[in-house]
Tab-separated table of C-alpha atoms in Angstrom:
chain	number	residue	atom	x	y	z
A	42	MET	CA	-61.948	86.362	-35.318
A	43	LYS	CA	-61.651	89.435	-33.100
A	44	LYS	CA	-63.774	87.767	-30.438
A	45	TYR	CA	-61.572	84.665	-30.614
A	46	LEU	CA	-58.421	86.754	-30.198
A	47	PHE	CA	-59.978	88.668	-27.311
A	48	ILE	CA	-60.776	85.420	-25.485
A	49	ILE	CA	-57.207	84.203	-25.932
A	50	PHE	CA	-55.814	87.544	-24.775
A	51	SER	CA	-58.085	87.589	-21.704
A	52	TRP	CA	-57.039	84.058	-20.809
A	53	MET	CA	-53.354	84.966	-21.107
A	54	VAL	CA	-53.800	88.041	-18.884
A	55	ALA	CA	-55.644	85.983	-16.267
A	56	LEU	CA	-52.908	83.366	-16.390
A	57	GLN	CA	-50.210	85.984	-15.872
A	58	VAL	CA	-52.053	87.482	-12.884
A	59	SER	CA	-52.599	84.103	-11.249
A	60	ALA	CA	-48.948	83.189	-11.803
A	61	GLN	CA	-47.671	86.160	-9.807
A	62	THR	CA	-45.295	85.389	-6.970
A	63	VAL	CA	-45.129	87.078	-3.589
A	64	ALA	CA	-41.827	88.683	-4.609
A	65	GLU	CA	-43.532	90.382	-7.564
A	66	LEU	CA	-46.472	91.465	-5.418
A	67	PHE	CA	-44.103	92.836	-2.762
A	68	GLN	CA	-42.398	94.988	-5.378
A	69	SER	CA	-45.740	96.339	-6.667
A	70	MET	CA	-47.198	96.907	-3.189
A	71	PRO	CA	-48.583	100.462	-2.818
A	72	ASP	CA	-46.414	102.833	-0.812
A	73	ALA	CA	-49.397	103.527	1.445
A	74	LEU	CA	-49.158	99.975	2.794
A	75	ILE	CA	-45.440	100.167	3.483
A	76	PRO	CA	-44.397	103.851	3.431
A	77	SER	CA	-41.006	103.193	5.034
A	78	LEU	CA	-39.806	101.209	2.001
A	79	HIS	CA	-39.946	102.447	-1.590
A	80	ASP	CA	-40.352	100.136	-4.579
A	81	VAL	CA	-36.662	100.449	-5.566
A	82	ASP	CA	-35.624	99.389	-2.067
A	83	ARG	CA	-38.064	96.465	-2.168
A	84	LEU	CA	-36.536	95.262	-5.417
A	85	GLN	CA	-33.081	95.413	-3.848
A	86	LEU	CA	-34.281	93.392	-0.839
A	87	VAL	CA	-35.790	90.729	-3.095
A	88	ARG	CA	-32.540	90.428	-5.045
A	89	GLN	CA	-30.520	90.179	-1.840
A	90	TYR	CA	-32.741	87.397	-0.562
A	91	ALA	CA	-32.491	85.509	-3.848
A	92	ASP	CA	-28.699	85.560	-3.494
A	93	ALA	CA	-28.366	84.767	0.228
A	94	ASP	CA	-31.750	83.538	1.605
A	95	ARG	CA	-31.809	86.590	3.852
A	96	ALA	CA	-31.894	90.323	3.224
A	97	LYS	CA	-31.318	93.364	5.400
A	98	GLN	CA	-31.591	97.056	4.692
A	99	THR	CA	-31.821	100.356	6.557
A	100	ASN	CA	-34.772	102.550	5.633
A	101	ILE	CA	-35.071	106.344	5.511
A	102	PHE	CA	-35.928	106.433	9.242
A	103	GLY	CA	-32.848	104.470	10.276
A	104	ASP	CA	-34.793	101.269	11.012
A	105	THR	CA	-33.319	97.907	10.040
A	106	LEU	CA	-35.625	95.881	7.801
A	107	SER	CA	-35.099	92.213	7.091
A	108	ILE	CA	-36.795	89.564	4.986
A	109	ASP	CA	-36.820	86.431	7.141
A	110	VAL	CA	-38.707	84.068	4.821
A	111	MET	CA	-39.759	84.350	1.199
A	112	THR	CA	-41.245	81.619	-0.986
A	113	ASP	CA	-43.374	81.782	-4.118
A	114	ASP	CA	-46.520	82.367	-2.030
A	115	PHE	CA	-45.302	83.635	1.367
A	116	LEU	CA	-43.299	86.556	2.723
A	117	SER	CA	-42.321	87.529	6.258
A	118	ILE	CA	-40.537	90.852	6.700
A	119	GLN	CA	-39.566	92.688	9.883
A	120	LEU	CA	-40.083	96.397	9.148
A	121	ASN	CA	-38.709	97.572	12.486
A	122	GLU	CA	-38.560	96.387	16.106
A	123	ALA	CA	-42.289	97.084	16.559
A	124	HIS	CA	-43.797	96.012	13.231
A	125	ARG	CA	-43.737	92.780	11.251
A	126	LEU	CA	-45.545	92.161	7.965
A	127	GLN	CA	-46.580	88.792	6.526
A	128	VAL	CA	-47.990	88.298	3.027
A	129	LYS	CA	-49.622	85.123	1.730
A	130	LEU	CA	-51.194	84.203	-1.603
A	131	LEU	CA	-54.501	82.394	-1.073
A	132	PRO	CA	-56.945	80.766	-3.513
A	133	ASP	CA	-60.475	82.145	-3.752
A	134	ALA	CA	-63.644	80.165	-4.473
A	135	GLU	CA	-63.141	80.546	-8.227
A	136	GLY	CA	-59.563	79.300	-8.227
A	137	ARG	CA	-57.980	82.733	-8.579
A	138	LYS	CA	-55.472	84.232	-6.168
A	139	LEU	CA	-55.956	86.887	-3.525
A	140	VAL	CA	-53.454	88.450	-1.141
A	141	CYS	CA	-53.675	88.139	2.641
A	142	VAL	CA	-51.647	90.703	4.608
A	143	VAL	CA	-51.097	90.339	8.349
A	144	SER	CA	-49.545	93.279	10.178
A	145	THR	CA	-48.354	92.620	13.723
A	146	TYR	CA	-47.466	95.467	16.058
A	147	TYR	CA	-45.477	95.044	19.280
A	148	GLY	CA	-46.235	97.645	21.874
A	149	PRO	CA	-44.930	95.674	23.849
A	150	ALA	CA	-47.729	93.043	23.655
A	151	ALA	CA	-48.302	91.796	20.109
A	152	GLU	CA	-51.502	92.655	18.258
A	153	SER	CA	-52.300	91.743	14.655
A	154	GLU	CA	-54.668	92.975	12.003
A	155	VAL	CA	-55.504	91.202	8.744
A	156	HIS	CA	-56.606	92.587	5.373
A	157	TYR	CA	-57.240	91.066	1.957
A	158	TYR	CA	-56.430	92.402	-1.515
A	159	SER	CA	-56.635	91.413	-5.135
A	160	THR	CA	-53.341	90.771	-6.934
A	161	ARG	CA	-53.702	94.341	-8.235
A	162	TRP	CA	-53.736	95.548	-4.617
A	163	GLU	CA	-57.425	96.445	-4.601
A	164	ARG	CA	-58.860	96.191	-1.083
A	165	LEU	CA	-61.340	93.306	-0.696
A	166	ASN	CA	-64.155	93.187	1.807
A	167	ILE	CA	-63.569	89.653	3.068
A	168	PRO	CA	-64.154	88.740	6.729
A	169	GLY	CA	-62.029	85.608	6.236
A	170	HIS	CA	-60.380	83.908	9.196
A	171	MET	CA	-61.651	86.319	11.841
A	172	ALA	CA	-65.364	86.031	11.051
A	173	HIS	CA	-67.355	84.897	14.101
A	174	PHE	CA	-64.102	84.313	15.982
A	175	ASP	CA	-64.641	83.039	19.521
A	176	ILE	CA	-62.067	84.338	22.001
A	177	ASN	CA	-62.766	81.332	24.232
A	178	LEU	CA	-60.990	79.149	21.680
A	179	LEU	CA	-57.705	80.679	22.864
A	180	THR	CA	-58.057	79.679	26.520
A	181	GLN	CA	-58.608	76.362	28.260
A	182	ARG	CA	-59.095	75.557	31.930
A	183	PRO	CA	-56.620	72.958	33.236
A	184	GLU	CA	-58.287	69.996	34.957
A	185	ASP	CA	-56.756	70.880	38.324
A	186	MET	CA	-57.864	74.552	38.206
A	187	GLU	CA	-61.024	75.854	39.839
A	188	ASP	CA	-63.535	77.815	37.748
A	189	THR	CA	-63.058	80.869	39.947
A	190	GLU	CA	-59.296	80.977	39.385
A	191	PHE	CA	-59.794	80.408	35.657
A	192	SER	CA	-62.206	83.351	35.441
A	193	GLU	CA	-59.800	85.562	37.387
A	194	LEU	CA	-56.948	84.724	35.023
A	195	LYS	CA	-59.081	85.376	31.948
A	196	ALA	CA	-59.951	88.780	33.374
A	197	LEU	CA	-56.219	89.612	33.440
A	198	LEU	CA	-56.119	89.104	29.668
A	199	ASP	CA	-58.791	91.741	29.046
A	200	PRO	CA	-58.533	93.635	26.700
A	201	PHE	CA	-57.784	90.648	24.479
A	202	LEU	CA	-54.937	91.211	22.020
A	203	ILE	CA	-54.681	88.561	19.308
A	204	GLN	CA	-51.479	87.702	17.474
A	205	LEU	CA	-51.843	86.053	14.053
A	206	GLU	CA	-49.276	83.943	12.204
A	207	LEU	CA	-49.543	82.875	8.577
A	208	SER	CA	-48.112	79.511	7.599
A	209	THR	CA	-45.305	79.011	5.108
A	210	ASP	CA	-46.539	75.501	4.251
A	211	ASN	CA	-50.329	75.837	3.863
A	212	THR	CA	-53.207	78.330	3.908
A	213	ASP	CA	-53.846	78.106	7.656
A	214	MET	CA	-53.458	80.935	10.141
A	215	THR	CA	-52.630	80.495	13.824
A	216	ALA	CA	-54.134	82.775	16.480
A	217	THR	CA	-52.823	83.215	20.013
A	218	LEU	CA	-53.595	85.632	22.830
A	219	SER	CA	-50.818	88.052	23.695
A	220	MET	CA	-49.503	88.026	27.231
A	221	PRO	CA	-49.962	91.272	29.190
A	222	GLN	CA	-47.108	92.732	31.180
A	223	THR	CA	-47.117	91.023	34.552
A	224	ASN	CA	-44.841	89.431	37.132
A	225	LYS	CA	-43.343	85.955	36.653
A	226	VAL	CA	-45.791	84.180	38.976
A	227	GLU	CA	-48.876	85.552	37.251
A	228	GLY	CA	-47.217	85.080	33.886
A	229	ASP	CA	-46.728	81.364	34.539
A	230	ARG	CA	-50.345	81.034	35.670
A	231	LEU	CA	-51.568	82.774	32.521
A	232	LYS	CA	-49.481	80.541	30.283
A	233	SER	CA	-51.198	77.524	31.791
A	234	ILE	CA	-54.583	78.581	30.353
A	235	LEU	CA	-53.487	79.815	26.927
A	236	GLN	CA	-53.782	77.734	23.801
A	237	SER	CA	-53.332	78.411	20.095
A	238	CYS	CA	-56.113	78.086	17.568
A	239	ARG	CA	-55.607	77.065	13.951
A	240	LEU	CA	-57.839	78.965	11.515
A	241	ALA	CA	-58.421	77.224	8.200
A	242	TRP	CA	-58.892	79.239	5.017
A	243	GLU	CA	-62.043	78.157	3.202
């Protein structure tokens, strides 16, 4: 009987964990991941968004934070002018949920980093979307451009800074190369060789 009850209890716990929403995960996020916003302030932001589909707050450093989008499995929050955080619930191979966190820093070119966690905020060693990523997927030579010019333009992008965007609608992630600071003429030439790449979660 005890074994039977334990199985039922374990199943109920697993069900509760898998049923977590991004709002609940945001509130339980460790302070180390978002030190500028305490759990009480996060709760207030979530409640504001639930009432008005948008939430703004000033943190202890005087920065304005705003939740731009929040669904059951996706969150996009601007922490300050130079830092945006996106959180997405993703399924793993066993049908459970894990948390994907994309931090994008603007300095001024955008650069992103991605990390994965359990729903208890335990760090997971998952290469995920960025495993074996080919930088050449983010550039394409126009038909009317010579190879020499294409190579010269690609050299202007080095070091390569990648910006990542999670999707609100599915489990895909979009990668693009950030534009370096340059004049308008070179900027237009660079734009002509850039392309986005959709990374599917598997």
